[in-house]
mmCIF file of the C-alpha atoms, coordinates in Angstrom:
data_MODEL
# 
_entry.id   MODEL 
# 
loop_
_atom_site.group_PDB 
_atom_site.id 
_atom_site.type_symbol 
_atom_site.label_atom_id 
_atom_site.label_alt_id 
_atom_site.label_comp_id 
_atom_site.label_asym_id 
_atom_site.label_entity_id 
_atom_site.label_seq_id 
_atom_site.pdbx_PDB_ins_code 
_atom_site.Cartn_x 
_atom_site.Cartn_y 
_atom_site.Cartn_z 
_atom_site.occupancy 
_atom_site.B_iso_or_equiv 
_atom_site.pdbx_formal_charge 
_atom_site.auth_seq_id 
_atom_site.auth_comp_id 
_atom_site.auth_asym_id 
_atom_site.auth_atom_id 
_atom_site.pdbx_PDB_model_num 
ATOM 1   C CA . MET A 1 1   ? 17.811  -12.312 7.185   1.00 0.00 ? 1   MET A CA 1 
ATOM 2   C CA . VAL A 1 2   ? 17.125  -10.937 4.242   1.00 0.00 ? 2   VAL A CA 1 
ATOM 3   C CA . MET A 1 3   ? 13.849  -12.449 1.994   1.00 0.00 ? 3   MET A CA 1 
ATOM 4   C CA . SER A 1 4   ? 13.214  -12.377 -1.430  1.00 0.00 ? 4   SER A CA 1 
ATOM 5   C CA . ALA A 1 5   ? 9.702   -12.978 -3.426  1.00 0.00 ? 5   ALA A CA 1 
ATOM 6   C CA . ASN A 1 6   ? 9.620   -16.653 -3.476  1.00 0.00 ? 6   ASN A CA 1 
ATOM 7   C CA . GLY A 1 7   ? 8.196   -19.321 -1.543  1.00 0.00 ? 7   GLY A CA 1 
ATOM 8   C CA . GLY A 1 8   ? 6.789   -18.062 1.479   1.00 0.00 ? 8   GLY A CA 1 
ATOM 9   C CA . ASP A 1 9   ? 7.055   -14.613 0.018   1.00 0.00 ? 9   ASP A CA 1 
ATOM 10  C CA . GLU A 1 10  ? 5.906   -14.810 -3.985  1.00 0.00 ? 10  GLU A CA 1 
ATOM 11  C CA . ARG A 1 11  ? 2.619   -16.288 -2.109  1.00 0.00 ? 11  ARG A CA 1 
ATOM 12  C CA . SER A 1 12  ? 2.018   -13.164 0.050   1.00 0.00 ? 12  SER A CA 1 
ATOM 13  C CA . PHE A 1 13  ? 2.706   -11.136 -3.165  1.00 0.00 ? 13  PHE A CA 1 
ATOM 14  C CA . GLU A 1 14  ? -0.369  -13.568 -5.070  1.00 0.00 ? 14  GLU A CA 1 
ATOM 15  C CA . ALA A 1 15  ? -2.670  -12.616 -1.948  1.00 0.00 ? 15  ALA A CA 1 
ATOM 16  C CA . VAL A 1 16  ? -2.435  -9.437  -3.647  1.00 0.00 ? 16  VAL A CA 1 
ATOM 17  C CA . THR A 1 17  ? -2.500  -10.185 -6.676  1.00 0.00 ? 17  THR A CA 1 
ATOM 18  C CA . ALA A 1 18  ? -5.442  -12.294 -5.999  1.00 0.00 ? 18  ALA A CA 1 
ATOM 19  C CA . SER A 1 19  ? -7.495  -9.589  -4.156  1.00 0.00 ? 19  SER A CA 1 
ATOM 20  C CA . CYS A 1 20  ? -6.970  -6.570  -7.078  1.00 0.00 ? 20  CYS A CA 1 
ATOM 21  C CA . VAL A 1 21  ? -7.798  -9.175  -9.120  1.00 0.00 ? 21  VAL A CA 1 
ATOM 22  C CA . LYS A 1 22  ? -11.277 -9.808  -7.115  1.00 0.00 ? 22  LYS A CA 1 
ATOM 23  C CA . TYR A 1 23  ? -11.566 -6.390  -6.507  1.00 0.00 ? 23  TYR A CA 1 
ATOM 24  C CA . PHE A 1 24  ? -11.525 -4.971  -10.254 1.00 0.00 ? 24  PHE A CA 1 
ATOM 25  C CA . GLY A 1 25  ? -14.416 -7.492  -11.583 1.00 0.00 ? 25  GLY A CA 1 
ATOM 26  C CA . ALA A 1 26  ? -16.600 -7.329  -8.382  1.00 0.00 ? 26  ALA A CA 1 
ATOM 27  C CA . PRO A 1 27  ? -19.667 -5.671  -8.526  1.00 0.00 ? 27  PRO A CA 1 
ATOM 28  C CA . GLN A 1 28  ? -19.848 -1.980  -7.551  1.00 0.00 ? 28  GLN A CA 1 
ATOM 29  C CA . GLY A 1 29  ? -19.855 -1.431  -4.260  1.00 0.00 ? 29  GLY A CA 1 
ATOM 30  C CA . ARG A 1 30  ? -16.514 -2.597  -2.865  1.00 0.00 ? 30  ARG A CA 1 
ATOM 31  C CA . HIS A 1 31  ? -14.100 -0.863  -0.988  1.00 0.00 ? 31  HIS A CA 1 
ATOM 32  C CA . PRO A 1 32  ? -10.105 -0.693  -1.212  1.00 0.00 ? 32  PRO A CA 1 
ATOM 33  C CA . MET A 1 33  ? -10.126 -1.093  2.552   1.00 0.00 ? 33  MET A CA 1 
ATOM 34  C CA . GLU A 1 34  ? -11.601 -4.017  2.130   1.00 0.00 ? 34  GLU A CA 1 
ATOM 35  C CA . ILE A 1 35  ? -8.704  -5.576  -0.483  1.00 0.00 ? 35  ILE A CA 1 
ATOM 36  C CA . VAL A 1 36  ? -6.400  -4.645  2.721   1.00 0.00 ? 36  VAL A CA 1 
ATOM 37  C CA . ARG A 1 37  ? -8.186  -6.176  5.401   1.00 0.00 ? 37  ARG A CA 1 
ATOM 38  C CA . GLU A 1 38  ? -8.856  -9.237  2.974   1.00 0.00 ? 38  GLU A CA 1 
ATOM 39  C CA . VAL A 1 39  ? -4.864  -9.721  2.182   1.00 0.00 ? 39  VAL A CA 1 
ATOM 40  C CA . MET A 1 40  ? -3.882  -8.710  5.961   1.00 0.00 ? 40  MET A CA 1 
ATOM 41  C CA . ASP A 1 41  ? -5.866  -12.105 7.178   1.00 0.00 ? 41  ASP A CA 1 
ATOM 42  C CA . ASP A 1 42  ? -4.561  -13.986 4.560   1.00 0.00 ? 42  ASP A CA 1 
ATOM 43  C CA . VAL A 1 43  ? -2.466  -16.936 6.348   1.00 0.00 ? 43  VAL A CA 1 
ATOM 44  C CA . ASN A 1 44  ? 0.008   -16.287 3.761   1.00 0.00 ? 44  ASN A CA 1 
ATOM 45  C CA . PHE A 1 45  ? 0.214   -12.696 4.732   1.00 0.00 ? 45  PHE A CA 1 
ATOM 46  C CA . PRO A 1 46  ? 2.804   -12.187 8.089   1.00 0.00 ? 46  PRO A CA 1 
ATOM 47  C CA . MET A 1 47  ? 2.777   -9.617  10.068  1.00 0.00 ? 47  MET A CA 1 
ATOM 48  C CA . HIS A 1 48  ? 5.660   -7.851  8.815   1.00 0.00 ? 48  HIS A CA 1 
ATOM 49  C CA . ASN A 1 49  ? 6.502   -8.780  4.940   1.00 0.00 ? 49  ASN A CA 1 
ATOM 50  C CA . PHE A 1 50  ? 7.814   -6.854  2.133   1.00 0.00 ? 50  PHE A CA 1 
ATOM 51  C CA . ALA A 1 51  ? 4.740   -7.636  0.108   1.00 0.00 ? 51  ALA A CA 1 
ATOM 52  C CA . HIS A 1 52  ? 2.984   -4.526  2.126   1.00 0.00 ? 52  HIS A CA 1 
ATOM 53  C CA . HIS A 1 53  ? 5.592   -2.765  -0.313  1.00 0.00 ? 53  HIS A CA 1 
ATOM 54  C CA . TYR A 1 54  ? 3.474   -4.286  -3.455  1.00 0.00 ? 54  TYR A CA 1 
ATOM 55  C CA . LEU A 1 55  ? -0.235  -4.217  -1.278  1.00 0.00 ? 55  LEU A CA 1 
ATOM 56  C CA . VAL A 1 56  ? -0.412  0.043   -1.156  1.00 0.00 ? 56  VAL A CA 1 
ATOM 57  C CA . PRO A 1 57  ? 0.458   0.832   -4.517  1.00 0.00 ? 57  PRO A CA 1 
ATOM 58  C CA . ALA A 1 58  ? -1.836  -2.187  -5.680  1.00 0.00 ? 58  ALA A CA 1 
ATOM 59  C CA . VAL A 1 59  ? -5.199  -0.970  -3.977  1.00 0.00 ? 59  VAL A CA 1 
ATOM 60  C CA . LEU A 1 60  ? -4.207  2.267   -5.100  1.00 0.00 ? 60  LEU A CA 1 
ATOM 61  C CA . LEU A 1 61  ? -3.951  0.964   -8.942  1.00 0.00 ? 61  LEU A CA 1 
ATOM 62  C CA . VAL A 1 62  ? -7.141  -1.375  -8.991  1.00 0.00 ? 62  VAL A CA 1 
ATOM 63  C CA . ALA A 1 63  ? -9.243  1.769   -7.458  1.00 0.00 ? 63  ALA A CA 1 
ATOM 64  C CA . MET A 1 64  ? -8.218  4.124   -9.666  1.00 0.00 ? 64  MET A CA 1 
ATOM 65  C CA . SER A 1 65  ? -8.660  1.463   -12.499 1.00 0.00 ? 65  SER A CA 1 
ATOM 66  C CA . VAL A 1 66  ? -12.112 0.699   -11.542 1.00 0.00 ? 66  VAL A CA 1 
ATOM 67  C CA . SER A 1 67  ? -12.890 4.581   -11.002 1.00 0.00 ? 67  SER A CA 1 
ATOM 68  C CA . ASP A 1 68  ? -11.730 5.590   -14.818 1.00 0.00 ? 68  ASP A CA 1 
ATOM 69  C CA . GLY A 1 69  ? -13.129 2.640   -16.339 1.00 0.00 ? 69  GLY A CA 1 
ATOM 70  C CA . SER A 1 70  ? -9.274  1.524   -17.302 1.00 0.00 ? 70  SER A CA 1 
ATOM 71  C CA . THR A 1 71  ? -10.317 -1.869  -19.413 1.00 0.00 ? 71  THR A CA 1 
ATOM 72  C CA . ALA A 1 72  ? -9.066  -5.595  -17.334 1.00 0.00 ? 72  ALA A CA 1 
ATOM 73  C CA . GLU A 1 73  ? -6.109  -6.243  -20.227 1.00 0.00 ? 73  GLU A CA 1 
ATOM 74  C CA . SER A 1 74  ? -4.723  -2.452  -18.644 1.00 0.00 ? 74  SER A CA 1 
ATOM 75  C CA . PHE A 1 75  ? -5.583  -2.978  -15.237 1.00 0.00 ? 75  PHE A CA 1 
ATOM 76  C CA . GLU A 1 76  ? -3.667  -6.325  -15.491 1.00 0.00 ? 76  GLU A CA 1 
ATOM 77  C CA . LYS A 1 77  ? -0.621  -4.769  -17.475 1.00 0.00 ? 77  LYS A CA 1 
ATOM 78  C CA . ARG A 1 78  ? 0.128   -2.329  -14.935 1.00 0.00 ? 78  ARG A CA 1 
ATOM 79  C CA . LEU A 1 79  ? -0.317  -4.422  -12.245 1.00 0.00 ? 79  LEU A CA 1 
ATOM 80  C CA . ALA A 1 80  ? 1.967   -7.094  -12.977 1.00 0.00 ? 80  ALA A CA 1 
ATOM 81  C CA . GLU A 1 81  ? 4.026   -4.255  -13.475 1.00 0.00 ? 81  GLU A CA 1 
ATOM 82  C CA . THR A 1 82  ? 3.348   -3.023  -10.205 1.00 0.00 ? 82  THR A CA 1 
ATOM 83  C CA . ALA A 1 83  ? 4.280   -5.908  -8.477  1.00 0.00 ? 83  ALA A CA 1 
ATOM 84  C CA . LYS A 1 84  ? 7.612   -6.245  -10.925 1.00 0.00 ? 84  LYS A CA 1 
ATOM 85  C CA . ARG A 1 85  ? 9.364   -2.962  -8.924  1.00 0.00 ? 85  ARG A CA 1 
ATOM 86  C CA . ALA A 1 86  ? 8.077   -3.206  -5.460  1.00 0.00 ? 86  ALA A CA 1 
ATOM 87  C CA . LYS A 1 87  ? 9.893   -6.785  -5.278  1.00 0.00 ? 87  LYS A CA 1 
ATOM 88  C CA . ASN A 1 88  ? 12.935  -4.457  -6.126  1.00 0.00 ? 88  ASN A CA 1 
ATOM 89  C CA . VAL A 1 89  ? 11.784  -2.448  -2.631  1.00 0.00 ? 89  VAL A CA 1 
ATOM 90  C CA . LEU A 1 90  ? 13.996  -5.297  -0.276  1.00 0.00 ? 90  LEU A CA 1 
ATOM 91  C CA . PRO A 1 91  ? 13.028  -6.089  3.088   1.00 0.00 ? 91  PRO A CA 1 
ATOM 92  C CA . ALA A 1 92  ? 13.135  -3.466  6.116   1.00 0.00 ? 92  ALA A CA 1 
ATOM 93  C CA . PHE A 1 93  ? 13.996  -0.939  3.368   1.00 0.00 ? 93  PHE A CA 1 
ATOM 94  C CA . CYS A 1 94  ? 12.989  1.833   6.650   1.00 0.00 ? 94  CYS A CA 1 
ATOM 95  C CA . GLY A 1 95  ? 15.032  0.923   9.115   1.00 0.00 ? 95  GLY A CA 1 
ATOM 96  C CA . PHE A 1 96  ? 18.209  -0.130  7.181   1.00 0.00 ? 96  PHE A CA 1 
ATOM 97  C CA . TYR A 1 97  ? 17.763  2.604   3.947   1.00 0.00 ? 97  TYR A CA 1 
ATOM 98  C CA . GLY A 1 98  ? 15.862  5.683   5.478   1.00 0.00 ? 98  GLY A CA 1 
ATOM 99  C CA . ALA A 1 99  ? 12.749  4.907   3.051   1.00 0.00 ? 99  ALA A CA 1 
ATOM 100 C CA . CYS A 1 100 ? 9.639   2.777   4.102   1.00 0.00 ? 100 CYS A CA 1 
ATOM 101 C CA . GLY A 1 101 ? 8.940   0.327   1.493   1.00 0.00 ? 101 GLY A CA 1 
ATOM 102 C CA . ALA A 1 102 ? 5.184   1.495   1.885   1.00 0.00 ? 102 ALA A CA 1 
ATOM 103 C CA . ALA A 1 103 ? 5.588   5.100   1.285   1.00 0.00 ? 103 ALA A CA 1 
ATOM 104 C CA . VAL A 1 104 ? 8.128   3.834   -2.159  1.00 0.00 ? 104 VAL A CA 1 
ATOM 105 C CA . GLY A 1 105 ? 4.609   1.739   -3.297  1.00 0.00 ? 105 GLY A CA 1 
ATOM 106 C CA . CYS A 1 106 ? 3.014   5.472   -2.717  1.00 0.00 ? 106 CYS A CA 1 
ATOM 107 C CA . GLY A 1 107 ? 5.481   6.601   -5.569  1.00 0.00 ? 107 GLY A CA 1 
ATOM 108 C CA . ILE A 1 108 ? 5.636   3.603   -7.631  1.00 0.00 ? 108 ILE A CA 1 
ATOM 109 C CA . PHE A 1 109 ? 1.775   3.912   -8.006  1.00 0.00 ? 109 PHE A CA 1 
ATOM 110 C CA . MET A 1 110 ? 1.984   7.726   -9.038  1.00 0.00 ? 110 MET A CA 1 
ATOM 111 C CA . SER A 1 111 ? 4.899   6.302   -11.449 1.00 0.00 ? 111 SER A CA 1 
ATOM 112 C CA . VAL A 1 112 ? 2.994   3.072   -12.976 1.00 0.00 ? 112 VAL A CA 1 
ATOM 113 C CA . TYR A 1 113 ? -0.865  5.160   -12.687 1.00 0.00 ? 113 TYR A CA 1 
ATOM 114 C CA . THR A 1 114 ? 0.949   8.217   -15.113 1.00 0.00 ? 114 THR A CA 1 
ATOM 115 C CA . GLY A 1 115 ? 2.902   6.034   -16.726 1.00 0.00 ? 115 GLY A CA 1 
ATOM 116 C CA . THR A 1 116 ? 6.180   8.261   -15.603 1.00 0.00 ? 116 THR A CA 1 
ATOM 117 C CA . THR A 1 117 ? 9.703   7.600   -17.014 1.00 0.00 ? 117 THR A CA 1 
ATOM 118 C CA . PRO A 1 118 ? 13.481  9.021   -15.327 1.00 0.00 ? 118 PRO A CA 1 
ATOM 119 C CA . LEU A 1 119 ? 12.736  11.191  -18.370 1.00 0.00 ? 119 LEU A CA 1 
ATOM 120 C CA . SER A 1 120 ? 9.480   12.613  -17.585 1.00 0.00 ? 120 SER A CA 1 
ATOM 121 C CA . LYS A 1 121 ? 9.097   16.189  -16.924 1.00 0.00 ? 121 LYS A CA 1 
ATOM 122 C CA . ASP A 1 122 ? 5.830   17.433  -14.818 1.00 0.00 ? 122 ASP A CA 1 
ATOM 123 C CA . THR A 1 123 ? 4.907   13.755  -13.505 1.00 0.00 ? 123 THR A CA 1 
ATOM 124 C CA . TRP A 1 124 ? 8.338   13.029  -12.168 1.00 0.00 ? 124 TRP A CA 1 
ATOM 125 C CA . SER A 1 125 ? 7.854   15.248  -9.440  1.00 0.00 ? 125 SER A CA 1 
ATOM 126 C CA . LEU A 1 126 ? 3.915   14.023  -8.932  1.00 0.00 ? 126 LEU A CA 1 
ATOM 127 C CA . CYS A 1 127 ? 5.802   10.730  -8.153  1.00 0.00 ? 127 CYS A CA 1 
ATOM 128 C CA . ASN A 1 128 ? 8.481   11.891  -5.663  1.00 0.00 ? 128 ASN A CA 1 
ATOM 129 C CA . TYR A 1 129 ? 6.246   14.036  -3.443  1.00 0.00 ? 129 TYR A CA 1 
ATOM 130 C CA . ALA A 1 130 ? 3.720   10.705  -3.421  1.00 0.00 ? 130 ALA A CA 1 
ATOM 131 C CA . THR A 1 131 ? 6.980   8.865   -1.538  1.00 0.00 ? 131 THR A CA 1 
ATOM 132 C CA . SER A 1 132 ? 7.859   12.025  0.052   1.00 0.00 ? 132 SER A CA 1 
ATOM 133 C CA . GLY A 1 133 ? 4.643   12.884  1.817   1.00 0.00 ? 133 GLY A CA 1 
ATOM 134 C CA . ALA A 1 134 ? 3.843   9.528   2.830   1.00 0.00 ? 134 ALA A CA 1 
ATOM 135 C CA . LEU A 1 135 ? 7.089   9.014   4.424   1.00 0.00 ? 135 LEU A CA 1 
ATOM 136 C CA . GLU A 1 136 ? 6.671   12.500  6.404   1.00 0.00 ? 136 GLU A CA 1 
ATOM 137 C CA . LYS A 1 137 ? 3.637   11.498  7.412   1.00 0.00 ? 137 LYS A CA 1 
ATOM 138 C CA . MET A 1 138 ? 4.918   8.202   8.450   1.00 0.00 ? 138 MET A CA 1 
ATOM 139 C CA . ALA A 1 139 ? 8.007   9.542   10.863  1.00 0.00 ? 139 ALA A CA 1 
ATOM 140 C CA . ASP A 1 140 ? 5.927   11.757  11.923  1.00 0.00 ? 140 ASP A CA 1 
ATOM 141 C CA . ILE A 1 141 ? 4.412   8.517   13.530  1.00 0.00 ? 141 ILE A CA 1 
ATOM 142 C CA . GLY A 1 142 ? 7.868   6.897   14.298  1.00 0.00 ? 142 GLY A CA 1 
ATOM 143 C CA . GLY A 1 143 ? 8.943   3.525   14.431  1.00 0.00 ? 143 GLY A CA 1 
ATOM 144 C CA . PRO A 1 144 ? 10.027  0.693   15.252  1.00 0.00 ? 144 PRO A CA 1 
ATOM 145 C CA . ARG A 1 145 ? 8.628   -0.306  12.310  1.00 0.00 ? 145 ARG A CA 1 
ATOM 146 C CA . CYS A 1 146 ? 4.998   -1.806  11.510  1.00 0.00 ? 146 CYS A CA 1 
ATOM 147 C CA . CYS A 1 147 ? 3.399   -2.950  8.179   1.00 0.00 ? 147 CYS A CA 1 
ATOM 148 C CA . LYS A 1 148 ? 0.277   -2.403  9.446   1.00 0.00 ? 148 LYS A CA 1 
ATOM 149 C CA . ARG A 1 149 ? 0.597   1.180   10.485  1.00 0.00 ? 149 ARG A CA 1 
ATOM 150 C CA . ASN A 1 150 ? 2.526   2.147   7.725   1.00 0.00 ? 150 ASN A CA 1 
ATOM 151 C CA . THR A 1 151 ? 0.362   0.929   5.171   1.00 0.00 ? 151 THR A CA 1 
ATOM 152 C CA . PHE A 1 152 ? -2.827  2.537   7.288   1.00 0.00 ? 152 PHE A CA 1 
ATOM 153 C CA . THR A 1 153 ? -0.354  5.757   7.133   1.00 0.00 ? 153 THR A CA 1 
ATOM 154 C CA . ALA A 1 154 ? 0.221   5.585   3.156   1.00 0.00 ? 154 ALA A CA 1 
ATOM 155 C CA . LEU A 1 155 ? -3.431  4.847   2.208   1.00 0.00 ? 155 LEU A CA 1 
ATOM 156 C CA . LYS A 1 156 ? -4.409  7.742   4.196   1.00 0.00 ? 156 LYS A CA 1 
ATOM 157 C CA . PHE A 1 157 ? -1.916  10.033  2.872   1.00 0.00 ? 157 PHE A CA 1 
ATOM 158 C CA . MET A 1 158 ? -2.540  9.685   -1.125  1.00 0.00 ? 158 MET A CA 1 
ATOM 159 C CA . LYS A 1 159 ? -6.518  9.941   -0.757  1.00 0.00 ? 159 LYS A CA 1 
ATOM 160 C CA . GLN A 1 160 ? -6.029  13.296  -0.274  1.00 0.00 ? 160 GLN A CA 1 
ATOM 161 C CA . TYR A 1 161 ? -2.915  13.546  -2.436  1.00 0.00 ? 161 TYR A CA 1 
ATOM 162 C CA . ILE A 1 162 ? -4.999  11.517  -5.686  1.00 0.00 ? 162 ILE A CA 1 
ATOM 163 C CA . ALA A 1 163 ? -8.040  14.052  -5.147  1.00 0.00 ? 163 ALA A CA 1 
ATOM 164 C CA . ASP A 1 164 ? -4.967  17.010  -5.772  1.00 0.00 ? 164 ASP A CA 1 
ATOM 165 C CA . ASN A 1 165 ? -3.198  16.006  -8.511  1.00 0.00 ? 165 ASN A CA 1 
ATOM 166 C CA . LEU A 1 166 ? -5.958  13.116  -9.844  1.00 0.00 ? 166 LEU A CA 1 
ATOM 167 C CA . SER A 1 167 ? -8.556  14.864  -9.501  1.00 0.00 ? 167 SER A CA 1 
ATOM 168 C CA . ALA A 1 168 ? -10.114 11.368  -8.544  1.00 0.00 ? 168 ALA A CA 1 
ATOM 169 C CA . GLU A 1 169 ? -11.894 10.475  -5.285  1.00 0.00 ? 169 GLU A CA 1 
ATOM 170 C CA . LEU A 1 170 ? -10.253 7.507   -3.261  1.00 0.00 ? 170 LEU A CA 1 
ATOM 171 C CA . ASP A 1 171 ? -13.245 5.729   -1.279  1.00 0.00 ? 171 ASP A CA 1 
ATOM 172 C CA . LEU A 1 172 ? -10.915 5.431   1.780   1.00 0.00 ? 172 LEU A CA 1 
ATOM 173 C CA . PRO A 1 173 ? -12.687 6.052   5.263   1.00 0.00 ? 173 PRO A CA 1 
ATOM 174 C CA . GLU A 1 174 ? -11.053 8.458   6.929   1.00 0.00 ? 174 GLU A CA 1 
ATOM 175 C CA . GLU A 1 175 ? -10.539 6.820   10.411  1.00 0.00 ? 175 GLU A CA 1 
ATOM 176 C CA . ILE A 1 176 ? -8.756  3.142   9.993   1.00 0.00 ? 176 ILE A CA 1 
ATOM 177 C CA . GLU A 1 177 ? -8.706  0.939   12.957  1.00 0.00 ? 177 GLU A CA 1 
ATOM 178 C CA . CYS A 1 178 ? -6.091  -1.602  13.350  1.00 0.00 ? 178 CYS A CA 1 
ATOM 179 C CA . GLY A 1 179 ? -7.380  -5.313  14.413  1.00 0.00 ? 179 GLY A CA 1 
ATOM 180 C CA . TYR A 1 180 ? -3.435  -6.890  14.152  1.00 0.00 ? 180 TYR A CA 1 
ATOM 181 C CA . SER A 1 181 ? -1.583  -5.236  17.343  1.00 0.00 ? 181 SER A CA 1 
ATOM 182 C CA . LYS A 1 182 ? -1.951  -8.294  19.344  1.00 0.00 ? 182 LYS A CA 1 
ATOM 183 C CA . PHE A 1 183 ? 0.115   -9.546  16.743  1.00 0.00 ? 183 PHE A CA 1 
ATOM 184 C CA . ASN A 1 184 ? 2.593   -7.014  17.014  1.00 0.00 ? 184 ASN A CA 1 
ATOM 185 C CA . ALA A 1 185 ? 5.413   -7.800  19.343  1.00 0.00 ? 185 ALA A CA 1 
ATOM 186 C CA . GLU A 1 186 ? 6.724   -3.645  18.983  1.00 0.00 ? 186 GLU A CA 1 
ATOM 187 C CA . CYS A 1 187 ? 3.389   -2.064  18.173  1.00 0.00 ? 187 CYS A CA 1 
ATOM 188 C CA . ILE A 1 188 ? 3.761   1.226   20.301  1.00 0.00 ? 188 ILE A CA 1 
ATOM 189 C CA . LYS A 1 189 ? 0.052   0.914   21.316  1.00 0.00 ? 189 LYS A CA 1 
ATOM 190 C CA . LYS A 1 190 ? -1.667  4.473   22.637  1.00 0.00 ? 190 LYS A CA 1 
ATOM 191 C CA . ASP A 1 191 ? 1.104   6.038   20.406  1.00 0.00 ? 191 ASP A CA 1 
ATOM 192 C CA . CYS A 1 192 ? -0.101  4.679   16.986  1.00 0.00 ? 192 CYS A CA 1 
ATOM 193 C CA . PRO A 1 193 ? -3.197  6.266   15.714  1.00 0.00 ? 193 PRO A CA 1 
ATOM 194 C CA . TYR A 1 194 ? -4.694  3.121   14.369  1.00 0.00 ? 194 TYR A CA 1 
ATOM 195 C CA . TYR A 1 195 ? -4.564  1.687   18.000  1.00 0.00 ? 195 TYR A CA 1 
ATOM 196 C CA . LYS A 1 196 ? -7.319  -0.550  19.075  1.00 0.00 ? 196 LYS A CA 1 
ATOM 197 C CA . GLU A 1 197 ? -7.522  -1.643  22.837  1.00 0.00 ? 197 GLU A CA 1 
ATOM 198 C CA . GLU A 1 198 ? -8.730  -5.405  22.968  1.00 0.00 ? 198 GLU A CA 1 
ATOM 199 C CA . GLY A 1 199 ? -12.240 -5.154  24.313  1.00 0.00 ? 199 GLY A CA 1 
ATOM 200 C CA . GLU A 1 200 ? -12.926 -2.040  22.917  1.00 0.00 ? 200 GLU A CA 1 
# 
């Protein structure tokens, strides 16, 4: 069944926006992974949902906007554009189109943040390499789909990518542990780099 960003899906997008706006206005000391956990724990955010395609670029955008001192007006305008573009990356993109939406989200972030358009020269490649690099990391792990695993993989890849290309430090932990495997019937368990056995 193909879903749209309406009803329950719209609430998933709203959960991302609310957490990011709250993070942007919060005192120093919060970390981007707090947004990820907060959103993933929200009752309006299912285990698998194409709002993950928005979560990745939104988290990257708010972290960079806080870091570079962007105004609230500028940040919220770019966040709205990020959500608009992410809604065009349909559910099940990973299996039906061969491009996980979380990886496409890396390209969305890079495009929005750098102001890239189809006519850009230098930054055009930055956006496409962001997507392709994240996709390669995801493909190395393999399927079946897991929106949590791919979100973590996209963010880990972008930490180094942002350092290399934007000369900025993304405050993400080196090690990420997933606490959602019990909700995922297709979890690949020990084949996943983020898997943590229950009881550990």
